[in-house]
Coordinates of C-alpha atoms in Angstrom, one line a residue:
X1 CA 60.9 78.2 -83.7
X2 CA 58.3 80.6 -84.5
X3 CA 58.3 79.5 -88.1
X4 CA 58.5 75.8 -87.3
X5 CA 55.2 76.3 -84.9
X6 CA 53.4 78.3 -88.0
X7 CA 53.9 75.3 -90.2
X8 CA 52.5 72.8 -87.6
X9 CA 50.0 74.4 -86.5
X10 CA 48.7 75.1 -90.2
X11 CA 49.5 71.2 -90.9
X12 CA 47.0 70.6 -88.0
X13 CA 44.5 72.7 -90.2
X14 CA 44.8 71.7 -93.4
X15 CA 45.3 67.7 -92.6
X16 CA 43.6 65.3 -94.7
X17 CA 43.8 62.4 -92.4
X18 CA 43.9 61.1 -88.7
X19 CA 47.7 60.2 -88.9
X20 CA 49.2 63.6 -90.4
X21 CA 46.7 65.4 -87.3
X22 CA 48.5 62.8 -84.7
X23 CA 52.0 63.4 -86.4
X24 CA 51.7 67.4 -86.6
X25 CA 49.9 67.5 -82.8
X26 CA 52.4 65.2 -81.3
X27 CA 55.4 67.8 -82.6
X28 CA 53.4 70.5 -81.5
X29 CA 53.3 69.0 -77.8
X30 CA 56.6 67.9 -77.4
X31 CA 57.9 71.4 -78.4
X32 CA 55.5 73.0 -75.9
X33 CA 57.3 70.8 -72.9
X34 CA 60.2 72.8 -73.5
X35 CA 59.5 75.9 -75.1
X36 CA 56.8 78.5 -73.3
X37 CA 57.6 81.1 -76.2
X38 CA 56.2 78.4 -78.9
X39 CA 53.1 78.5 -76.3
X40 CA 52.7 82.1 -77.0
X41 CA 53.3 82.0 -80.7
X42 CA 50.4 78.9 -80.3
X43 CA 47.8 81.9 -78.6
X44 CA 48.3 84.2 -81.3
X45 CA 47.6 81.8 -84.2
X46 CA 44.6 81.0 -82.8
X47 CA 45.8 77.4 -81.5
X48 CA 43.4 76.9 -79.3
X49 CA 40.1 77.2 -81.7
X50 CA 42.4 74.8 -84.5
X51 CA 42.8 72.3 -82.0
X52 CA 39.6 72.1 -80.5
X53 CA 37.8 72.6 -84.4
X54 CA 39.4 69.9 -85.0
X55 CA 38.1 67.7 -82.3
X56 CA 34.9 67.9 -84.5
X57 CA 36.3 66.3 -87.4
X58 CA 36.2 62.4 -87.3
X59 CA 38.6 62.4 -90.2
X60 CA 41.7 64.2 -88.0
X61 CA 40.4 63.3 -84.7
X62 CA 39.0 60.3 -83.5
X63 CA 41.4 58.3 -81.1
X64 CA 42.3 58.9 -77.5
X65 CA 45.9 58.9 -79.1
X66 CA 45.2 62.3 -81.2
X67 CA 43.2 63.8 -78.1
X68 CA 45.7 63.3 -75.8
X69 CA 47.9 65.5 -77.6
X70 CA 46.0 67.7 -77.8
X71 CA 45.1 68.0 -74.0
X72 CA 49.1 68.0 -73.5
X73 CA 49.2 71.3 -75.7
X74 CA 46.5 73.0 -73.6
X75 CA 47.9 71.9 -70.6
X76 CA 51.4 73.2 -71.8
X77 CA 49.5 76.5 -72.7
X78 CA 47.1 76.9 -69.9
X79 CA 50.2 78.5 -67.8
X80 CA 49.7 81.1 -69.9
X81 CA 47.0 83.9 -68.1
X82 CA 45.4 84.7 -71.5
X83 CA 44.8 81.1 -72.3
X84 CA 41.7 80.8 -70.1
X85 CA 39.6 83.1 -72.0
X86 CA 40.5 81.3 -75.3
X87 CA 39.4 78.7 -73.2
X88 CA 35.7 79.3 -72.5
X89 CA 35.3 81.2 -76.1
X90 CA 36.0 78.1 -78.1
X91 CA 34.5 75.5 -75.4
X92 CA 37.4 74.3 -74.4
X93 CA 36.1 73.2 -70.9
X94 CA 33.7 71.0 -72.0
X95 CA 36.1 69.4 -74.5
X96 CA 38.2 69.3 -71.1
X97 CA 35.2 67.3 -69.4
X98 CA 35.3 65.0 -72.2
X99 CA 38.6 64.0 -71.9
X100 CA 38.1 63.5 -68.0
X101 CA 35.3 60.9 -69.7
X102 CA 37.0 59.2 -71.9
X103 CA 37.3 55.6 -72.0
X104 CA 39.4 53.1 -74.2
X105 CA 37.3 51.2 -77.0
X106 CA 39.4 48.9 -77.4
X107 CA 41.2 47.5 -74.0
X108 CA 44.2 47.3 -75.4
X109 CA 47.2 48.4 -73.1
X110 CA 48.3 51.3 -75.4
X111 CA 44.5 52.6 -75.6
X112 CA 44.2 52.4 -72.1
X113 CA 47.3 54.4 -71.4
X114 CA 46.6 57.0 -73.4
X115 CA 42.9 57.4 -71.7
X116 CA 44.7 57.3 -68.1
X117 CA 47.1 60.4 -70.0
X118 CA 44.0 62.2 -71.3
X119 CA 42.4 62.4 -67.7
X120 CA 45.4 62.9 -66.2
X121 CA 46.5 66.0 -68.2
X122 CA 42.6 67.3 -68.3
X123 CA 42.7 67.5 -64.6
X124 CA 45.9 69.1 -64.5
X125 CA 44.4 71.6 -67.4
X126 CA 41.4 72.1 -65.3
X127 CA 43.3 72.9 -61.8
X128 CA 45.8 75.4 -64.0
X129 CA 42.5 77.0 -65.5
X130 CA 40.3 77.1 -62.9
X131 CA 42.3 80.3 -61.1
X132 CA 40.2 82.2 -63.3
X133 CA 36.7 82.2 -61.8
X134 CA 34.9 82.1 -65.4
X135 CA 36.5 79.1 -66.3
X136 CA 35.5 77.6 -62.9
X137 CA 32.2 78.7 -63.2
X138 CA 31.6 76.9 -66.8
X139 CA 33.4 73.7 -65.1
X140 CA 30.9 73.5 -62.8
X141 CA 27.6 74.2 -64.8
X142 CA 29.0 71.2 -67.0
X143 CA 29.8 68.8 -64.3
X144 CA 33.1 68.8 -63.9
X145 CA 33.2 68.9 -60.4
X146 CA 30.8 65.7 -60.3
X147 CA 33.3 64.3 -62.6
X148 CA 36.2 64.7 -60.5
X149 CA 34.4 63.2 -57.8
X150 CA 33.8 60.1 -59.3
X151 CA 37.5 59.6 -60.6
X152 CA 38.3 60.0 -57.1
X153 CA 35.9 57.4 -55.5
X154 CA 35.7 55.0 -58.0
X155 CA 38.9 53.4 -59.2
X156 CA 37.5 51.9 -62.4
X157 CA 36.6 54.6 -63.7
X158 CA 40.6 55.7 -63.3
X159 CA 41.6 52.5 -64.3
X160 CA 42.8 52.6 -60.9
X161 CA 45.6 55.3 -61.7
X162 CA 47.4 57.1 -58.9
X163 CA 48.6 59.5 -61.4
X164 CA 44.6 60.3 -62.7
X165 CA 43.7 60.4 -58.8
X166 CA 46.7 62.8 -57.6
X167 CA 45.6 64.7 -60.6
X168 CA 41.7 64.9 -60.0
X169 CA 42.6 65.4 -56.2
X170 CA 44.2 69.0 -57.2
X171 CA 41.9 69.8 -59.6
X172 CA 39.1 69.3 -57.1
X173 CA 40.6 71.5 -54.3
X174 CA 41.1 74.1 -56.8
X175 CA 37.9 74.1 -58.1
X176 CA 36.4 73.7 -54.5
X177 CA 38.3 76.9 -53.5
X178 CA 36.3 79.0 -56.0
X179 CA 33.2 77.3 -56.2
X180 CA 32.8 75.3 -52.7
X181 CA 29.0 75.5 -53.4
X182 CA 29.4 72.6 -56.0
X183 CA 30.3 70.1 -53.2
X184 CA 28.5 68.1 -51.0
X185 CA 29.7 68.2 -46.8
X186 CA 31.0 63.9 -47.0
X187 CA 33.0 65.3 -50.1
X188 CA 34.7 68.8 -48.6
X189 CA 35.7 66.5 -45.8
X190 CA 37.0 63.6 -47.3
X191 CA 38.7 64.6 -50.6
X192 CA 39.3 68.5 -49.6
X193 CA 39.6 69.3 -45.9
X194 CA 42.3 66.7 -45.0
X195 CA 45.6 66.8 -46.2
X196 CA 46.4 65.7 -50.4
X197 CA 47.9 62.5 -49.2
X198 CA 45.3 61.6 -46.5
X199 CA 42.5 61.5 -48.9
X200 CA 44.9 60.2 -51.6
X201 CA 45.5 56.9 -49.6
X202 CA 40.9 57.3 -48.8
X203 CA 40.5 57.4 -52.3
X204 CA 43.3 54.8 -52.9
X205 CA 42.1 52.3 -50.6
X206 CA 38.6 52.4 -51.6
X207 CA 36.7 49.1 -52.6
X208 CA 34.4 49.4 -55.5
X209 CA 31.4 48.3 -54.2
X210 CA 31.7 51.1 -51.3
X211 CA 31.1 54.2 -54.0

């Protein structure tokens, strides 16, 4: 496995175009699902700075189908303690609060799904990383607890996902339990105090026009 997780991870690297990234990335997740030792073997490599290095490169990465792999392998890792610190170093949260950003270009379906996976798995990142109170911090000094707000109170900007909204819900209360300073009173009572599911079906039932 260990060998297997070396060559990807190098692949990622050294890729000379979008779809090798997507194929290399995509293996990379799905044996992260199952495999927390691969996640390990991932932090020592230097995964993390790869992955996210690569996010600046328009020739690897530059569809919400490459990025959402790569969320799903930091979400995968992030149950790891020493991920969060490999986190902040390589700006990981913001690329985390781009991802809770991202919208499709295109509308199609497929496009659209993959957006709705990118926020959902940044939120579950964010609520896995944010029990270390430096990585909460740096959520909140870029926004992130704004961001998850929104999601929340505004389906279209969830694509009115129950999955993104469950998702930003946690996230939230985690982030809120660290940093409650970063919260307004209407918005500790309605999408923290109460119970997940009570301001689940709030959030759910909420018009557009009323956010």
């Amino acid at each position: 496995m260990e060998e297997i997780v070396t060559a990807l991870i190098k692949l990622c690297q050294e890729a000379s175009s979008g779809e090798v990234f997507l194929l290399a990335s995509a293996a990379l997740a799905n044996i992260t699902f199952f495999d927390k030792m691969a996640c390990e073997v991932l932090l020592q490599l230097n995964a993390i700075r790869v992955l996210l290095e690569a996010c600046n490169d328009k020739q690897r990465v530059d569809t919400p189908y490459t990025r959402d792999q790569i969320v799903t392998i930091l979400a995968n890792m992030s149950v790891l303690e020493q991920c969060a610190s490999d986190i902040i170093q390589e700006n990981g949260v913001q690329f985390i609060m781009g991802m809770l950003s991202e919208k499709p270009r295109s509308g199609t379906p497929a496009e659209v799904a993959a957006c709705e996976r990118g926020q959902q798995k940044a939120a579950g990142t964010l609520a896995r990383l944010c029990r270390d109170p430096h990585v909460a911090q740096e959520a909140v000094r870029l926004s992130c607890m704004s961001r998850l707000i929104e999601l929340c109170r505004s389906p279209s900007e969830r694509n009115s996902s129950d999955a993104v909204l469950v998702a930003c819900l946690a996230a939230l209360r985690r982030l809120a339990g660290v940093c409650p300073e970063g919260l307004q009173d209407s918005d500790f009572q309605q999408l923290v105090q109460p119970r997940l599911v009570d301001s689940f079906l709030l959030c759910s039932n909420m018009e557009e026009s009323f956010v």
